[in-house]
Amino acid sequence: MIIIFKTDLTEEKLHRIAEKIESDGFYTRPISQYGKLLLSVDGPNTEKLSKEVKKWQDVEEVIDGHFPYYLASRKCHKSNSVIRIGKGDNQVTFGDREISIIAGPCAIETEETALSIAEKVKDAGAKIFRGMLFKPRSSPYSFQGIGKDGLEILDEIKKKTGLLIVTEVREACEADLVADHVDIFQIGTRNMSNFQLLKYIGKMNKPVILKRGMGSNIIELLCAAEYILSYGNTNVILCERGIRTFEQFTRFGLDIAAIPSVKELSHLPIIFDPSHASGKSSLVSSLTLAGISAGADGVILEVHDKPENAFSDGTESITPLQLKNLIKKVKKIAEIIDRRI
Ligand code: PEP
Ligand code: MN
C-alpha cells in the first residue's frame, strides 16, 4: 500500500512515522514524486494498518494494494507527462503535440551500414536512431549483437548526424556501459518483468522506452513503469509492441486499443512498434498509420538499406525510401488530429 502525506509533513516526521510502522513488522520506502510525499508499505496484512493510518492527521490518502500503479496513473498526475530529450534543433518531446519518429536497423551490424542507414533515416525525417548493440534473441543461435564494440559506432553516428540514440539494455551492467553514449534506454518485451533491472533503471536519470511484455496486459505494463517511477526516474515512455495471440500470419498482434487505453489510465507517453508486432514489412505502413491515428506519441520502426541482407529481422525492415514515403503520410494524419512531426 502507499500512504500519501499532506505536503507540509517534514522529512523528520516522515522518518519517525516510517520507524513506527517498521516496528510493527512492515517494510517501508519513502518516495518523493510529482510533488507528493509518499511512503510505500509492504508486509503482512496491510489492510488493518491501512484502516488505522487513514485516521492519522498527517495522512492525505491511503492507496491500498488493489491499485498497484498509483504513480503511473492519472489519479496521481492528471496532465500528460511531457518528456524532453536532447537540445536545440535536435530536441524531441514525448507527451505533447509532437509525434516522434524513431528509426534504424534491428541491430548495429557494421559501421558502414549503420552510418549509411542513420543518414538516410535522418533525411527521411526521423530524429531518433535505434542502434541496438545487445540483442535479446529467442534462439541462442541467432545473431546476439556486436556488443560493446559498437559504442564507437554510436558515438560516430551521433557526431555525424546529430540524431538522438536509443539502445536496448538487458541488465544493469549494460546500462552502465552505454549510459554516456546514448540518450534513451530501451527495455525490451522480454525484460518488462525483470524487476531488478526496472529498479536499477529507476535510479538512473535517463529516459527509457519500456516495451510491453508480449504476454502482459496493460495493467502489468503500468506496474512495470511504476517500478521505474517509484525508484526516481520519471522519464518513462511506454511502448506497445504486440502481444501473443492465436494468429499465425502476423508475428504478434499489435494491440491498437492499448494506445488510447494507456492514455486513459496513465499520464505517461506511449509509442508503438509495428515492425516487431507484425514481423512483416508489407504491414508496417498500414499499422503505423493506424497507431498514429489512435493517438500514439511516436513510433519505432526497423529500417535497413538492404533488408534481405540484415543480420536480424530483415523480413520486417522497411527501406529508407519506404520510410520517407510513410513519414509523408504520417504528417497528413498528424494535421488531421492536431499534432505535428
Ligand atoms: C527491439 O526493439 O530490438 C526488440 C527486440 O524488440 P522487442 O523487445 O519488442 O521484441
Ligand atoms: Mn528486431
XYZ file of C-alpha atoms and ligand atoms in Angstrom:
352
model
C 0.000 0.000 0.000
C 1.028 3.635 -0.354
C 0.470 6.357 2.233
C 0.167 9.851 0.775
C 1.030 12.544 3.286
C -0.030 16.166 3.471
C 2.626 18.250 1.730
C 3.681 20.159 4.862
C 4.977 16.994 6.538
C 8.641 17.359 7.459
C 11.190 14.712 6.483
C 11.962 14.185 10.120
C 8.340 13.398 10.904
C 8.131 11.078 7.912
C 11.175 9.265 9.248
C 9.558 8.834 12.644
C 6.324 7.552 11.105
C 8.289 5.068 8.957
C 10.145 3.836 12.039
C 6.890 3.289 13.904
C 5.374 1.321 11.013
C 8.550 -0.755 10.648
C 8.498 -1.605 14.352
C 5.160 -3.342 13.677
C 6.869 -5.669 11.164
C 6.339 -3.815 7.879
C 8.850 -2.674 5.255
C 8.724 0.982 4.246
C 10.265 3.078 1.481
C 9.822 6.848 1.206
C 9.061 8.175 -2.283
C 9.037 11.821 -3.292
C 7.490 12.183 -6.722
C 5.204 14.522 -8.683
C 5.274 16.980 -5.781
C 3.958 14.384 -3.340
C 5.415 12.753 -0.285
C 4.632 9.053 -0.141
C 5.525 6.034 1.894
C 5.410 2.610 0.282
C 4.483 -0.009 2.885
C 4.548 -3.743 2.341
C 4.429 -6.709 4.632
C 1.812 -8.896 6.308
C -1.823 -7.816 6.269
C -1.562 -4.132 5.414
C -5.370 -3.902 5.469
C -5.554 -3.468 9.235
C -2.739 -0.921 9.173
C -4.433 0.913 6.314
C -7.599 1.449 8.399
C -5.552 2.828 11.270
C -3.310 5.065 9.150
C -6.304 6.716 7.482
C -7.119 8.310 10.845
C -3.684 9.948 11.263
C -3.758 13.714 10.864
C -0.699 13.933 8.579
C -2.199 11.492 6.111
C -3.928 12.765 2.986
C -4.909 9.431 1.480
C -4.086 5.745 1.577
C -3.833 3.758 -1.675
C -4.263 0.076 -0.985
C -2.556 -2.765 -2.839
C -5.541 -3.266 -5.152
C -4.416 -0.163 -7.043
C -0.856 -1.097 -7.901
C 0.262 1.638 -10.285
C -0.525 4.890 -8.479
C 2.449 6.976 -9.714
C 1.858 5.951 -13.331
C -1.862 6.731 -13.086
C -3.853 9.814 -13.940
C -5.098 9.738 -10.358
C -1.607 10.786 -9.269
C -0.813 13.132 -12.142
C -3.716 14.477 -14.197
C -1.993 16.142 -17.140
C 0.195 14.361 -19.701
C 3.809 13.947 -18.671
C 5.982 15.602 -21.283
C 9.444 14.110 -21.697
C 12.016 16.304 -23.421
C 15.173 14.726 -24.779
C 18.114 16.482 -26.453
C 18.791 20.136 -27.051
C 18.098 22.841 -29.645
C 17.153 21.603 -33.116
C 17.754 18.048 -32.017
C 15.264 18.168 -29.179
C 12.324 15.762 -29.250
C 9.331 15.590 -26.952
C 7.056 12.757 -25.996
C 3.679 13.515 -24.482
C 2.736 16.824 -26.100
C 1.631 17.533 -29.684
C 4.775 16.144 -31.300
C 4.859 12.704 -32.905
C 8.421 11.407 -32.661
C 9.804 9.009 -35.233
C 12.464 6.525 -34.123
C 14.066 4.521 -36.917
C 17.069 2.350 -37.616
C 18.161 -1.223 -38.112
C 17.180 -4.073 -35.810
C 20.831 -4.197 -34.741
C 24.070 -2.359 -35.398
C 25.934 -4.580 -37.861
C 28.925 -2.688 -39.248
C 29.949 0.965 -39.016
C 29.391 1.405 -42.723
C 25.807 0.069 -42.836
C 24.820 1.728 -39.555
C 26.071 5.144 -40.643
C 24.509 4.854 -44.064
C 21.114 3.919 -42.551
C 21.391 6.688 -39.940
C 21.970 9.352 -42.592
C 19.019 8.116 -44.619
C 16.556 7.897 -41.722
C 17.543 11.424 -40.752
C 16.911 12.602 -44.291
C 13.513 10.864 -44.200
C 12.519 12.830 -41.075
C 13.411 10.632 -38.096
C 15.011 12.377 -35.125
C 15.975 9.320 -33.108
C 18.115 6.412 -34.274
C 17.638 2.912 -32.890
C 21.115 1.432 -32.522
C 20.944 -1.878 -30.715
C 24.200 -3.488 -29.566
C 22.829 -6.152 -27.260
C 20.131 -8.303 -28.835
C 17.768 -10.411 -26.733
C 17.010 -13.216 -29.204
C 14.594 -16.113 -28.825
C 17.267 -18.548 -30.035
C 20.823 -18.669 -28.687
C 21.977 -19.424 -32.243
C 20.627 -16.153 -33.679
C 22.765 -13.014 -34.016
C 23.307 -11.676 -30.493
C 24.507 -8.179 -31.409
C 28.024 -6.781 -31.655
C 28.049 -5.670 -28.014
C 30.379 -3.039 -26.609
C 32.436 -2.918 -29.812
C 29.567 -0.873 -31.229
C 29.871 2.011 -28.770
C 32.278 3.878 -31.030
C 29.866 3.437 -33.914
C 27.077 5.020 -31.876
C 29.396 7.924 -30.978
C 30.247 8.377 -34.646
C 26.575 8.367 -35.696
C 25.757 10.955 -33.067
C 28.671 13.140 -34.111
C 27.953 12.949 -37.835
C 24.137 13.119 -37.836
C 23.130 14.733 -34.527
C 20.436 12.067 -34.177
C 19.462 11.064 -30.659
C 20.201 7.430 -29.936
C 18.211 4.687 -28.270
C 19.730 1.338 -27.379
C 18.461 -1.715 -25.555
C 19.819 -2.750 -22.174
C 19.184 -6.223 -20.793
C 20.986 -5.938 -17.484
C 22.394 -3.320 -15.130
C 25.990 -3.602 -16.370
C 24.877 -2.882 -19.941
C 23.057 0.229 -18.733
C 26.249 1.444 -17.029
C 28.295 0.682 -20.124
C 26.119 2.596 -22.602
C 24.822 5.414 -20.375
C 27.300 8.045 -21.576
C 26.883 7.108 -25.241
C 23.114 7.106 -25.708
C 20.135 9.357 -24.988
C 17.466 6.765 -24.305
C 17.494 3.221 -22.954
C 15.121 0.593 -24.228
C 13.850 -2.204 -22.029
C 12.550 -4.847 -24.406
C 9.488 -7.046 -24.212
C 11.427 -9.907 -22.616
C 12.667 -7.746 -19.771
C 9.499 -5.840 -18.941
C 9.173 -8.065 -15.889
C 12.857 -8.005 -14.940
C 12.094 -6.104 -11.759
C 15.702 -5.770 -10.633
C 16.539 -4.099 -13.943
C 13.487 -1.828 -13.617
C 14.637 -0.745 -10.142
C 18.159 -0.128 -11.414
C 16.971 1.992 -14.335
C 14.664 3.759 -11.891
C 17.722 5.008 -10.059
C 19.265 6.404 -13.241
C 18.019 9.645 -14.697
C 17.953 8.509 -18.314
C 14.787 8.414 -20.454
C 13.640 4.867 -21.065
C 11.343 3.223 -23.583
C 9.593 0.436 -21.719
C 8.116 -2.153 -24.046
C 5.045 -4.157 -23.134
C 5.733 -7.803 -22.385
C 4.424 -9.986 -25.197
C 2.280 -11.861 -22.668
C 1.486 -8.953 -20.376
C -1.692 -6.963 -20.029
C -1.923 -3.175 -19.877
C -2.050 -3.043 -16.080
C 1.108 -5.173 -15.860
C 2.826 -2.728 -18.227
C 1.804 0.159 -15.971
C 3.040 -1.757 -12.909
C 6.406 -2.234 -14.629
C 6.510 1.522 -15.258
C 5.606 2.045 -11.595
C 8.817 0.262 -10.572
C 10.889 2.763 -12.564
C 8.890 5.786 -11.376
C 8.935 4.729 -7.740
C 12.722 4.466 -7.756
C 13.054 8.029 -9.012
C 13.100 8.092 -12.817
C 10.017 9.788 -14.277
C 11.264 9.757 -17.884
C 9.314 6.687 -18.905
C 7.919 6.216 -22.417
C 5.661 3.186 -22.784
C 5.661 1.109 -25.960
C 3.010 -1.221 -27.373
C 4.864 -3.840 -29.430
C 2.299 -6.547 -29.995
C 1.093 -9.384 -27.818
C 0.895 -13.125 -28.398
C -2.403 -14.191 -29.929
C -3.561 -17.358 -31.728
C -2.951 -15.629 -35.081
C -0.026 -17.062 -37.043
C 0.074 -14.753 -40.078
C 1.454 -11.868 -38.037
C 4.217 -12.463 -35.512
C 2.322 -10.705 -32.719
C -0.993 -8.876 -32.526
C -0.484 -5.115 -32.400
C -2.958 -4.029 -29.734
C -4.095 -0.695 -31.127
C -6.642 -0.334 -28.314
C -3.754 -0.335 -25.828
C -2.757 3.132 -27.076
C -5.937 5.054 -26.106
C -6.360 2.747 -23.099
C -2.956 3.720 -21.718
C -3.779 7.383 -22.409
C -6.956 6.970 -20.361
C -5.252 5.256 -17.437
C -1.861 6.947 -17.404
C -0.166 10.307 -17.911
C 2.889 8.654 -19.459
C 3.566 8.936 -23.196
C 3.040 5.850 -25.332
C 4.618 4.883 -28.639
C 4.317 1.651 -30.619
C 6.398 -0.754 -32.695
C 4.650 -2.031 -35.816
C 7.838 -3.781 -37.011
C 8.262 -6.296 -34.199
C 4.489 -6.592 -33.839
C 3.788 -7.658 -37.405
C 7.074 -9.288 -38.367
C 6.232 -8.255 -41.948
C 7.491 -5.180 -43.798
C 4.375 -5.230 -46.008
C 2.183 -4.448 -42.972
C 4.345 -1.780 -41.343
C 2.935 1.194 -43.236
C -0.766 0.420 -42.536
C -0.090 -0.327 -38.891
C 1.917 2.864 -38.464
C -0.948 4.952 -39.787
C -3.384 3.085 -37.520
C -1.273 3.618 -34.392
C -0.713 7.297 -35.088
C -4.447 7.751 -35.704
C -5.106 6.052 -32.354
C -3.147 8.786 -30.588
C 0.371 7.415 -30.127
C 3.134 9.869 -29.236
C 5.604 8.241 -31.583
C 6.583 5.129 -33.458
C 9.708 2.966 -33.537
C 10.481 1.433 -36.919
C 13.066 -1.008 -38.228
C 14.768 0.326 -41.329
C 17.541 -1.273 -43.374
C 19.287 -0.334 -46.620
C 19.176 -3.933 -47.754
C 16.602 -5.786 -45.667
C 17.440 -9.058 -47.428
C 20.994 -8.831 -46.016
C 20.067 -7.773 -42.467
C 21.676 -9.805 -39.667
C 18.296 -9.888 -37.896
C 14.647 -9.029 -38.594
C 15.123 -8.240 -42.284
C 11.626 -9.548 -43.036
C 10.031 -6.715 -41.090
C 12.500 -3.959 -42.039
C 11.399 -1.253 -44.449
C 13.815 0.666 -46.697
C 14.767 4.313 -46.155
C 12.678 5.248 -49.210
C 9.637 3.458 -47.774
C 10.253 5.317 -44.505
C 10.319 8.643 -46.324
C 7.004 7.928 -48.040
C 5.489 6.708 -44.798
C 6.501 9.832 -42.897
C 4.795 11.965 -45.554
C 1.551 10.099 -44.838
C 2.054 10.345 -41.078
C 2.361 14.121 -41.490
C -1.042 14.250 -43.165
C -2.639 12.291 -40.341
C -0.865 14.468 -37.792
C -2.544 17.532 -39.308
C -5.994 15.957 -39.055
C -5.552 15.021 -35.400
C -3.949 18.363 -34.491
C -0.460 17.039 -33.911
C 2.886 17.669 -35.579
C 6.080 15.867 -36.501
C 13.920 -4.455 -30.430
O 13.261 -3.402 -30.483
O 15.070 -4.524 -30.839
C 13.298 -5.675 -29.854
C 13.995 -6.788 -29.651
O 12.006 -5.527 -29.611
P 11.035 -6.387 -28.649
O 11.643 -6.353 -27.290
O 9.732 -5.646 -28.743
O 10.956 -7.766 -29.240
Mn 14.369 -6.524 -34.414
